[in-house]
Amino acid sequence: MSDEKFATAFDDAAQEYERGRPGYPPEAIDSLIGKLALDRRSVVVDLAAGTGKLTRDLTRHFDEVIAIEPLAAMRELLARAAPAARALEGTAERMPLAEASADAIFVAQAFHWFDGPRALDEIARVLTPGGGLALLWNTTPWERREGAWFRLLDDLLEGSRADLSAMRRHRSGRWREAFDDERRFEPLSMATFDNAQRVSREEFLAN
């Protein structure tokens, strides 16, 4: 399946995405704000913002939040969920922003979909000197194969889903290759935070 068809699938599933995808733990956001030395006046970008799962949290911390999302249906929900943010059409490889215009760029649940080297070139262009990049992912109990039931679910999903190829899968780790020999950014560091969710049957199926 082509990237264009995958993008269309995400656009068509915007309502399910909003219903099923979890947000991000406040402790993770607070930790990133501290590590990147950000404050209320910092200009931050939520790149590939989707329906604004992260955007709405960022607007509680920063006066200027720019949410960049290529898909119209996603942006429509984003604008309603995070009206304090400025929602713009764009991609990781081509952001509608001036050089050195953002103090930090956040990417939640999306970097593995990017053309990594091109995205890093564009991120480096948009960041101010010393600006920071934060990558966030939620993982699921079936991805971690926690117990027999979730192992079975993971097997069923793997057997029925479209072939995304290793490059397009977060847990493959292939997205890290874009950072090999990268000298414009400090080496990647990682932290893990609990993000327990209690969901309805409908929300679970939407996910």
PDB file of C-alpha atoms in Angstrom:
ATOM      1  CA  MET A   1       0.000   0.000   0.000  1.00  0.00           C
ATOM      2  CA  SER A   2       1.370   3.434  -0.925  1.00  0.00           C
ATOM      3  CA  ASP A   3       2.055   6.240   1.560  1.00  0.00           C
ATOM      4  CA  GLU A   4      -0.743   8.232  -0.109  1.00  0.00           C
ATOM      5  CA  LYS A   5      -3.253   5.456   0.576  1.00  0.00           C
ATOM      6  CA  PHE A   6      -2.059   5.185   4.177  1.00  0.00           C
ATOM      7  CA  ALA A   7      -2.527   8.941   4.578  1.00  0.00           C
ATOM      8  CA  THR A   8      -6.051   8.707   3.179  1.00  0.00           C
ATOM      9  CA  ALA A   9      -6.819   5.890   5.603  1.00  0.00           C
ATOM     10  CA  PHE A  10      -5.766   8.077   8.535  1.00  0.00           C
ATOM     11  CA  ASP A  11      -7.885  10.941   7.185  1.00  0.00           C
ATOM     12  CA  ASP A  12     -10.956   8.712   6.853  1.00  0.00           C
ATOM     13  CA  ALA A  13     -10.437   7.383  10.399  1.00  0.00           C
ATOM     14  CA  ALA A  14     -10.051  10.762  12.134  1.00  0.00           C
ATOM     15  CA  GLN A  15     -13.064  10.224  14.413  1.00  0.00           C
ATOM     16  CA  GLU A  16     -11.847   6.757  15.460  1.00  0.00           C
ATOM     17  CA  TYR A  17      -8.354   8.123  15.980  1.00  0.00           C
ATOM     18  CA  GLU A  18      -9.699  10.796  18.316  1.00  0.00           C
ATOM     19  CA  ARG A  19     -11.896   8.317  20.164  1.00  0.00           C
ATOM     20  CA  GLY A  20      -9.350   5.519  20.539  1.00  0.00           C
ATOM     21  CA  ARG A  21      -5.883   7.028  20.832  1.00  0.00           C
ATOM     22  CA  PRO A  22      -4.735   7.889  24.370  1.00  0.00           C
ATOM     23  CA  GLY A  23      -3.162  11.159  25.374  1.00  0.00           C
ATOM     24  CA  TYR A  24       0.238  11.508  27.009  1.00  0.00           C
ATOM     25  CA  PRO A  25       1.161  11.414  30.710  1.00  0.00           C
ATOM     26  CA  PRO A  26       1.660  14.848  32.308  1.00  0.00           C
ATOM     27  CA  GLU A  27       4.889  13.600  33.879  1.00  0.00           C
ATOM     28  CA  ALA A  28       6.363  12.985  30.431  1.00  0.00           C
ATOM     29  CA  ILE A  29       5.450  16.457  29.202  1.00  0.00           C
ATOM     30  CA  ASP A  30       6.785  18.088  32.376  1.00  0.00           C
ATOM     31  CA  SER A  31      10.030  16.133  32.032  1.00  0.00           C
ATOM     32  CA  LEU A  32      10.517  17.239  28.429  1.00  0.00           C
ATOM     33  CA  ILE A  33       9.792  20.867  29.265  1.00  0.00           C
ATOM     34  CA  GLY A  34      12.493  20.692  31.920  1.00  0.00           C
ATOM     35  CA  LYS A  35      15.051  18.902  29.765  1.00  0.00           C
ATOM     36  CA  LEU A  36      14.544  21.349  26.895  1.00  0.00           C
ATOM     37  CA  ALA A  37      14.645  24.369  29.240  1.00  0.00           C
ATOM     38  CA  LEU A  38      11.329  25.726  27.980  1.00  0.00           C
ATOM     39  CA  ASP A  39       9.068  28.274  29.627  1.00  0.00           C
ATOM     40  CA  ARG A  40       5.681  29.873  29.020  1.00  0.00           C
ATOM     41  CA  ARG A  41       7.100  32.215  26.372  1.00  0.00           C
ATOM     42  CA  SER A  42       8.699  29.441  24.319  1.00  0.00           C
ATOM     43  CA  VAL A  43       7.309  28.894  20.817  1.00  0.00           C
ATOM     44  CA  VAL A  44       6.620  25.195  20.328  1.00  0.00           C
ATOM     45  CA  VAL A  45       5.472  23.114  17.372  1.00  0.00           C
ATOM     46  CA  ASP A  46       3.396  19.950  17.519  1.00  0.00           C
ATOM     47  CA  LEU A  47       4.457  18.264  14.281  1.00  0.00           C
ATOM     48  CA  ALA A  48       2.093  15.733  12.676  1.00  0.00           C
ATOM     49  CA  ALA A  49      -0.369  16.772  15.363  1.00  0.00           C
ATOM     50  CA  GLY A  50      -3.245  14.528  14.283  1.00  0.00           C
ATOM     51  CA  THR A  51      -6.403  15.407  16.190  1.00  0.00           C
ATOM     52  CA  GLY A  52      -4.462  17.364  18.789  1.00  0.00           C
ATOM     53  CA  LYS A  53      -3.954  14.716  21.468  1.00  0.00           C
ATOM     54  CA  LEU A  54      -0.684  16.360  22.468  1.00  0.00           C
ATOM     55  CA  THR A  55      -1.535  19.862  21.236  1.00  0.00           C
ATOM     56  CA  ARG A  56      -4.202  20.427  23.870  1.00  0.00           C
ATOM     57  CA  ASP A  57      -1.691  19.618  26.606  1.00  0.00           C
ATOM     58  CA  LEU A  58       0.958  21.907  25.126  1.00  0.00           C
ATOM     59  CA  THR A  59      -1.464  24.861  25.087  1.00  0.00           C
ATOM     60  CA  ARG A  60      -1.707  24.552  28.853  1.00  0.00           C
ATOM     61  CA  HIS A  61       2.040  25.153  29.143  1.00  0.00           C
ATOM     62  CA  PHE A  62       2.846  27.612  26.340  1.00  0.00           C
ATOM     63  CA  ASP A  63       1.338  30.814  25.010  1.00  0.00           C
ATOM     64  CA  GLU A  64       2.255  30.041  21.395  1.00  0.00           C
ATOM     65  CA  VAL A  65       1.660  26.524  20.066  1.00  0.00           C
ATOM     66  CA  ILE A  66       1.720  25.764  16.350  1.00  0.00           C
ATOM     67  CA  ALA A  67       0.137  22.471  15.297  1.00  0.00           C
ATOM     68  CA  ILE A  68       1.172  21.185  11.877  1.00  0.00           C
ATOM     69  CA  GLU A  69      -0.901  18.410  10.305  1.00  0.00           C
ATOM     70  CA  PRO A  70      -1.255  17.432   6.617  1.00  0.00           C
ATOM     71  CA  LEU A  71      -4.732  15.876   6.751  1.00  0.00           C
ATOM     72  CA  ALA A  72      -7.827  18.063   6.624  1.00  0.00           C
ATOM     73  CA  ALA A  73     -10.117  15.831   8.702  1.00  0.00           C
ATOM     74  CA  MET A  74      -7.495  15.610  11.425  1.00  0.00           C
ATOM     75  CA  ARG A  75      -6.979  19.388  11.410  1.00  0.00           C
ATOM     76  CA  GLU A  76     -10.707  19.975  11.729  1.00  0.00           C
ATOM     77  CA  LEU A  77     -10.873  17.927  14.931  1.00  0.00           C
ATOM     78  CA  LEU A  78      -7.603  19.460  16.124  1.00  0.00           C
ATOM     79  CA  ALA A  79      -8.963  22.999  15.759  1.00  0.00           C
ATOM     80  CA  ARG A  80     -11.977  22.096  17.895  1.00  0.00           C
ATOM     81  CA  ALA A  81      -9.933  20.234  20.528  1.00  0.00           C
ATOM     82  CA  ALA A  82      -7.166  22.838  20.868  1.00  0.00           C
ATOM     83  CA  PRO A  83      -8.550  26.229  19.770  1.00  0.00           C
ATOM     84  CA  ALA A  84      -5.672  28.059  21.483  1.00  0.00           C
ATOM     85  CA  ALA A  85      -3.186  26.543  19.030  1.00  0.00           C
ATOM     86  CA  ARG A  86      -2.537  27.744  15.488  1.00  0.00           C
ATOM     87  CA  ALA A  87      -3.315  24.834  13.151  1.00  0.00           C
ATOM     88  CA  LEU A  88      -1.442  24.797   9.842  1.00  0.00           C
ATOM     89  CA  GLU A  89      -1.282  22.426   6.893  1.00  0.00           C
ATOM     90  CA  GLY A  90       2.171  20.978   6.385  1.00  0.00           C
ATOM     91  CA  THR A  91       4.429  17.969   6.703  1.00  0.00           C
ATOM     92  CA  ALA A  92       7.574  17.070   8.584  1.00  0.00           C
ATOM     93  CA  GLU A  93       9.558  17.455   5.391  1.00  0.00           C
ATOM     94  CA  ARG A  94       8.021  20.849   4.547  1.00  0.00           C
ATOM     95  CA  MET A  95       6.805  23.027   7.398  1.00  0.00           C
ATOM     96  CA  PRO A  96       5.150  26.392   6.675  1.00  0.00           C
ATOM     97  CA  LEU A  97       7.447  28.138   9.139  1.00  0.00           C
ATOM     98  CA  ALA A  98      10.389  30.518   8.905  1.00  0.00           C
ATOM     99  CA  GLU A  99      13.940  29.568   9.761  1.00  0.00           C
ATOM    100  CA  ALA A 100      14.803  29.601  13.464  1.00  0.00           C
ATOM    101  CA  SER A 101      11.199  30.295  14.453  1.00  0.00           C
ATOM    102  CA  ALA A 102      10.536  27.554  17.055  1.00  0.00           C
ATOM    103  CA  ASP A 103      12.178  26.845  20.386  1.00  0.00           C
ATOM    104  CA  ALA A 104      11.081  23.200  20.402  1.00  0.00           C
ATOM    105  CA  ILE A 105       9.383  20.688  18.143  1.00  0.00           C
ATOM    106  CA  PHE A 106       7.321  17.862  19.606  1.00  0.00           C
ATOM    107  CA  VAL A 107       6.470  14.771  17.565  1.00  0.00           C
ATOM    108  CA  ALA A 108       3.988  12.354  19.118  1.00  0.00           C
ATOM    109  CA  GLN A 109       3.341   8.922  17.637  1.00  0.00           C
ATOM    110  CA  ALA A 110       4.577   9.936  14.205  1.00  0.00           C
ATOM    111  CA  PHE A 111       8.339  10.144  13.610  1.00  0.00           C
ATOM    112  CA  HIS A 112       8.468   6.591  12.231  1.00  0.00           C
ATOM    113  CA  TRP A 113       6.216   7.751   9.346  1.00  0.00           C
ATOM    114  CA  PHE A 114       8.599  10.520   8.293  1.00  0.00           C
ATOM    115  CA  ASP A 115      11.354  10.503   5.714  1.00  0.00           C
ATOM    116  CA  GLY A 116      13.821  10.686   8.597  1.00  0.00           C
ATOM    117  CA  PRO A 117      16.805  12.501   7.033  1.00  0.00           C
ATOM    118  CA  ARG A 118      14.605  15.033   5.209  1.00  0.00           C
ATOM    119  CA  ALA A 119      12.527  15.615   8.333  1.00  0.00           C
ATOM    120  CA  LEU A 120      15.638  16.246  10.429  1.00  0.00           C
ATOM    121  CA  ASP A 121      16.888  18.743   7.840  1.00  0.00           C
ATOM    122  CA  GLU A 122      13.589  20.614   8.079  1.00  0.00           C
ATOM    123  CA  ILE A 123      13.438  20.395  11.877  1.00  0.00           C
ATOM    124  CA  ALA A 124      16.977  21.784  12.112  1.00  0.00           C
ATOM    125  CA  ARG A 125      15.978  24.646   9.790  1.00  0.00           C
ATOM    126  CA  VAL A 126      12.936  25.624  11.876  1.00  0.00           C
ATOM    127  CA  LEU A 127      14.513  25.319  15.329  1.00  0.00           C
ATOM    128  CA  THR A 128      16.246  28.252  16.954  1.00  0.00           C
ATOM    129  CA  PRO A 129      19.931  27.708  17.865  1.00  0.00           C
ATOM    130  CA  GLY A 130      19.909  25.404  20.860  1.00  0.00           C
ATOM    131  CA  GLY A 131      16.273  24.445  20.235  1.00  0.00           C
ATOM    132  CA  GLY A 132      15.049  20.972  21.150  1.00  0.00           C
ATOM    133  CA  LEU A 133      13.320  17.992  19.575  1.00  0.00           C
ATOM    134  CA  ALA A 134      11.035  15.731  21.632  1.00  0.00           C
ATOM    135  CA  LEU A 135       9.726  12.407  20.330  1.00  0.00           C
ATOM    136  CA  LEU A 136       6.868  10.658  22.137  1.00  0.00           C
ATOM    137  CA  TRP A 137       5.200   7.282  21.679  1.00  0.00           C
ATOM    138  CA  ASN A 138       2.541   5.374  23.535  1.00  0.00           C
ATOM    139  CA  THR A 139       2.923   1.615  23.541  1.00  0.00           C
ATOM    140  CA  THR A 140       0.157  -0.920  24.079  1.00  0.00           C
ATOM    141  CA  PRO A 141      -0.015  -4.122  26.133  1.00  0.00           C
ATOM    142  CA  TRP A 142      -0.417  -6.156  22.948  1.00  0.00           C
ATOM    143  CA  GLU A 143       2.675  -4.601  21.380  1.00  0.00           C
ATOM    144  CA  ARG A 144       4.535  -5.656  24.527  1.00  0.00           C
ATOM    145  CA  ARG A 145       2.714  -9.015  24.451  1.00  0.00           C
ATOM    146  CA  GLU A 146       1.766  -8.807  28.127  1.00  0.00           C
ATOM    147  CA  GLY A 147       0.088 -12.105  28.917  1.00  0.00           C
ATOM    148  CA  ALA A 148      -1.658 -14.731  26.815  1.00  0.00           C
ATOM    149  CA  TRP A 149      -4.679 -12.632  25.798  1.00  0.00           C
ATOM    150  CA  PHE A 150      -2.620  -9.704  24.513  1.00  0.00           C
ATOM    151  CA  ARG A 151      -0.142 -12.042  22.806  1.00  0.00           C
ATOM    152  CA  LEU A 152      -3.068 -13.591  20.921  1.00  0.00           C
ATOM    153  CA  LEU A 153      -4.382 -10.142  19.994  1.00  0.00           C
ATOM    154  CA  ASP A 154      -0.957  -9.111  18.700  1.00  0.00           C
ATOM    155  CA  ASP A 155      -0.755 -12.299  16.617  1.00  0.00           C
ATOM    156  CA  LEU A 156      -4.186 -11.585  15.123  1.00  0.00           C
ATOM    157  CA  LEU A 157      -3.268  -7.996  14.294  1.00  0.00           C
ATOM    158  CA  GLU A 158       0.052  -8.979  12.759  1.00  0.00           C
ATOM    159  CA  GLY A 159      -1.680 -11.593  10.638  1.00  0.00           C
ATOM    160  CA  SER A 160      -4.381  -9.278   9.343  1.00  0.00           C
ATOM    161  CA  ARG A 161      -2.856  -5.807   9.072  1.00  0.00           C
ATOM    162  CA  ALA A 162      -1.364  -4.347   5.935  1.00  0.00           C
ATOM    163  CA  ASP A 163       2.361  -4.827   5.526  1.00  0.00           C
ATOM    164  CA  LEU A 164       3.770  -1.542   6.817  1.00  0.00           C
ATOM    165  CA  SER A 165       7.395  -2.621   6.238  1.00  0.00           C
ATOM    166  CA  ALA A 166      10.023  -2.306   8.920  1.00  0.00           C
ATOM    167  CA  MET A 167      10.775   1.341   8.160  1.00  0.00           C
ATOM    168  CA  ARG A 168       7.177   2.362   8.869  1.00  0.00           C
ATOM    169  CA  ARG A 169       6.889   0.644  12.224  1.00  0.00           C
ATOM    170  CA  HIS A 170       7.830   2.331  15.470  1.00  0.00           C
ATOM    171  CA  ARG A 171       8.800  -0.806  17.312  1.00  0.00           C
ATOM    172  CA  SER A 172      11.183  -1.870  14.540  1.00  0.00           C
ATOM    173  CA  GLY A 173      13.517   0.884  15.759  1.00  0.00           C
ATOM    174  CA  ARG A 174      14.433   1.670  12.151  1.00  0.00           C
ATOM    175  CA  TRP A 175      13.422   5.308  12.644  1.00  0.00           C
ATOM    176  CA  ARG A 176      16.579   5.689  14.764  1.00  0.00           C
ATOM    177  CA  GLU A 177      18.748   5.297  11.674  1.00  0.00           C
ATOM    178  CA  ALA A 178      17.989   8.891  10.704  1.00  0.00           C
ATOM    179  CA  PHE A 179      20.028   9.955  13.730  1.00  0.00           C
ATOM    180  CA  ASP A 180      23.115   7.913  12.813  1.00  0.00           C
ATOM    181  CA  ASP A 181      26.062  10.287  12.356  1.00  0.00           C
ATOM    182  CA  GLU A 182      23.715  13.214  13.057  1.00  0.00           C
ATOM    183  CA  ARG A 183      25.756  16.083  14.520  1.00  0.00           C
ATOM    184  CA  ARG A 184      23.144  18.844  14.703  1.00  0.00           C
ATOM    185  CA  PHE A 185      21.377  17.134  17.610  1.00  0.00           C
ATOM    186  CA  GLU A 186      22.654  15.641  20.841  1.00  0.00           C
ATOM    187  CA  PRO A 187      22.497  11.838  21.132  1.00  0.00           C
ATOM    188  CA  LEU A 188      19.042  10.431  21.750  1.00  0.00           C
ATOM    189  CA  SER A 189      18.051   9.778  25.339  1.00  0.00           C
ATOM    190  CA  MET A 190      14.984   7.918  26.530  1.00  0.00           C
ATOM    191  CA  ALA A 191      12.636   7.930  29.510  1.00  0.00           C
ATOM    192  CA  THR A 192       9.557   5.805  30.172  1.00  0.00           C
ATOM    193  CA  PHE A 193       6.407   6.874  32.014  1.00  0.00           C
ATOM    194  CA  ASP A 194       3.294   4.979  33.036  1.00  0.00           C
ATOM    195  CA  ASN A 195       0.169   5.930  31.105  1.00  0.00           C
ATOM    196  CA  ALA A 196      -2.576   3.617  32.363  1.00  0.00           C
ATOM    197  CA  GLN A 197      -5.901   3.870  30.523  1.00  0.00           C
ATOM    198  CA  ARG A 198      -9.370   2.676  31.468  1.00  0.00           C
ATOM    199  CA  VAL A 199     -11.407   2.517  28.287  1.00  0.00           C
ATOM    200  CA  SER A 200     -14.792   1.372  27.100  1.00  0.00           C
ATOM    201  CA  ARG A 201     -15.262  -1.431  24.592  1.00  0.00           C
ATOM    202  CA  GLU A 202     -15.958   1.161  21.883  1.00  0.00           C
ATOM    203  CA  GLU A 203     -12.798   3.113  22.707  1.00  0.00           C
ATOM    204  CA  PHE A 204     -10.722  -0.088  22.703  1.00  0.00           C
ATOM    205  CA  LEU A 205     -12.065  -1.067  19.275  1.00  0.00           C
ATOM    206  CA  ALA A 206     -11.461   2.436  17.942  1.00  0.00           C
ATOM    207  CA  ASN A 207      -7.819   2.112  19.036  1.00  0.00           C
TER     208      ASN A 207
END
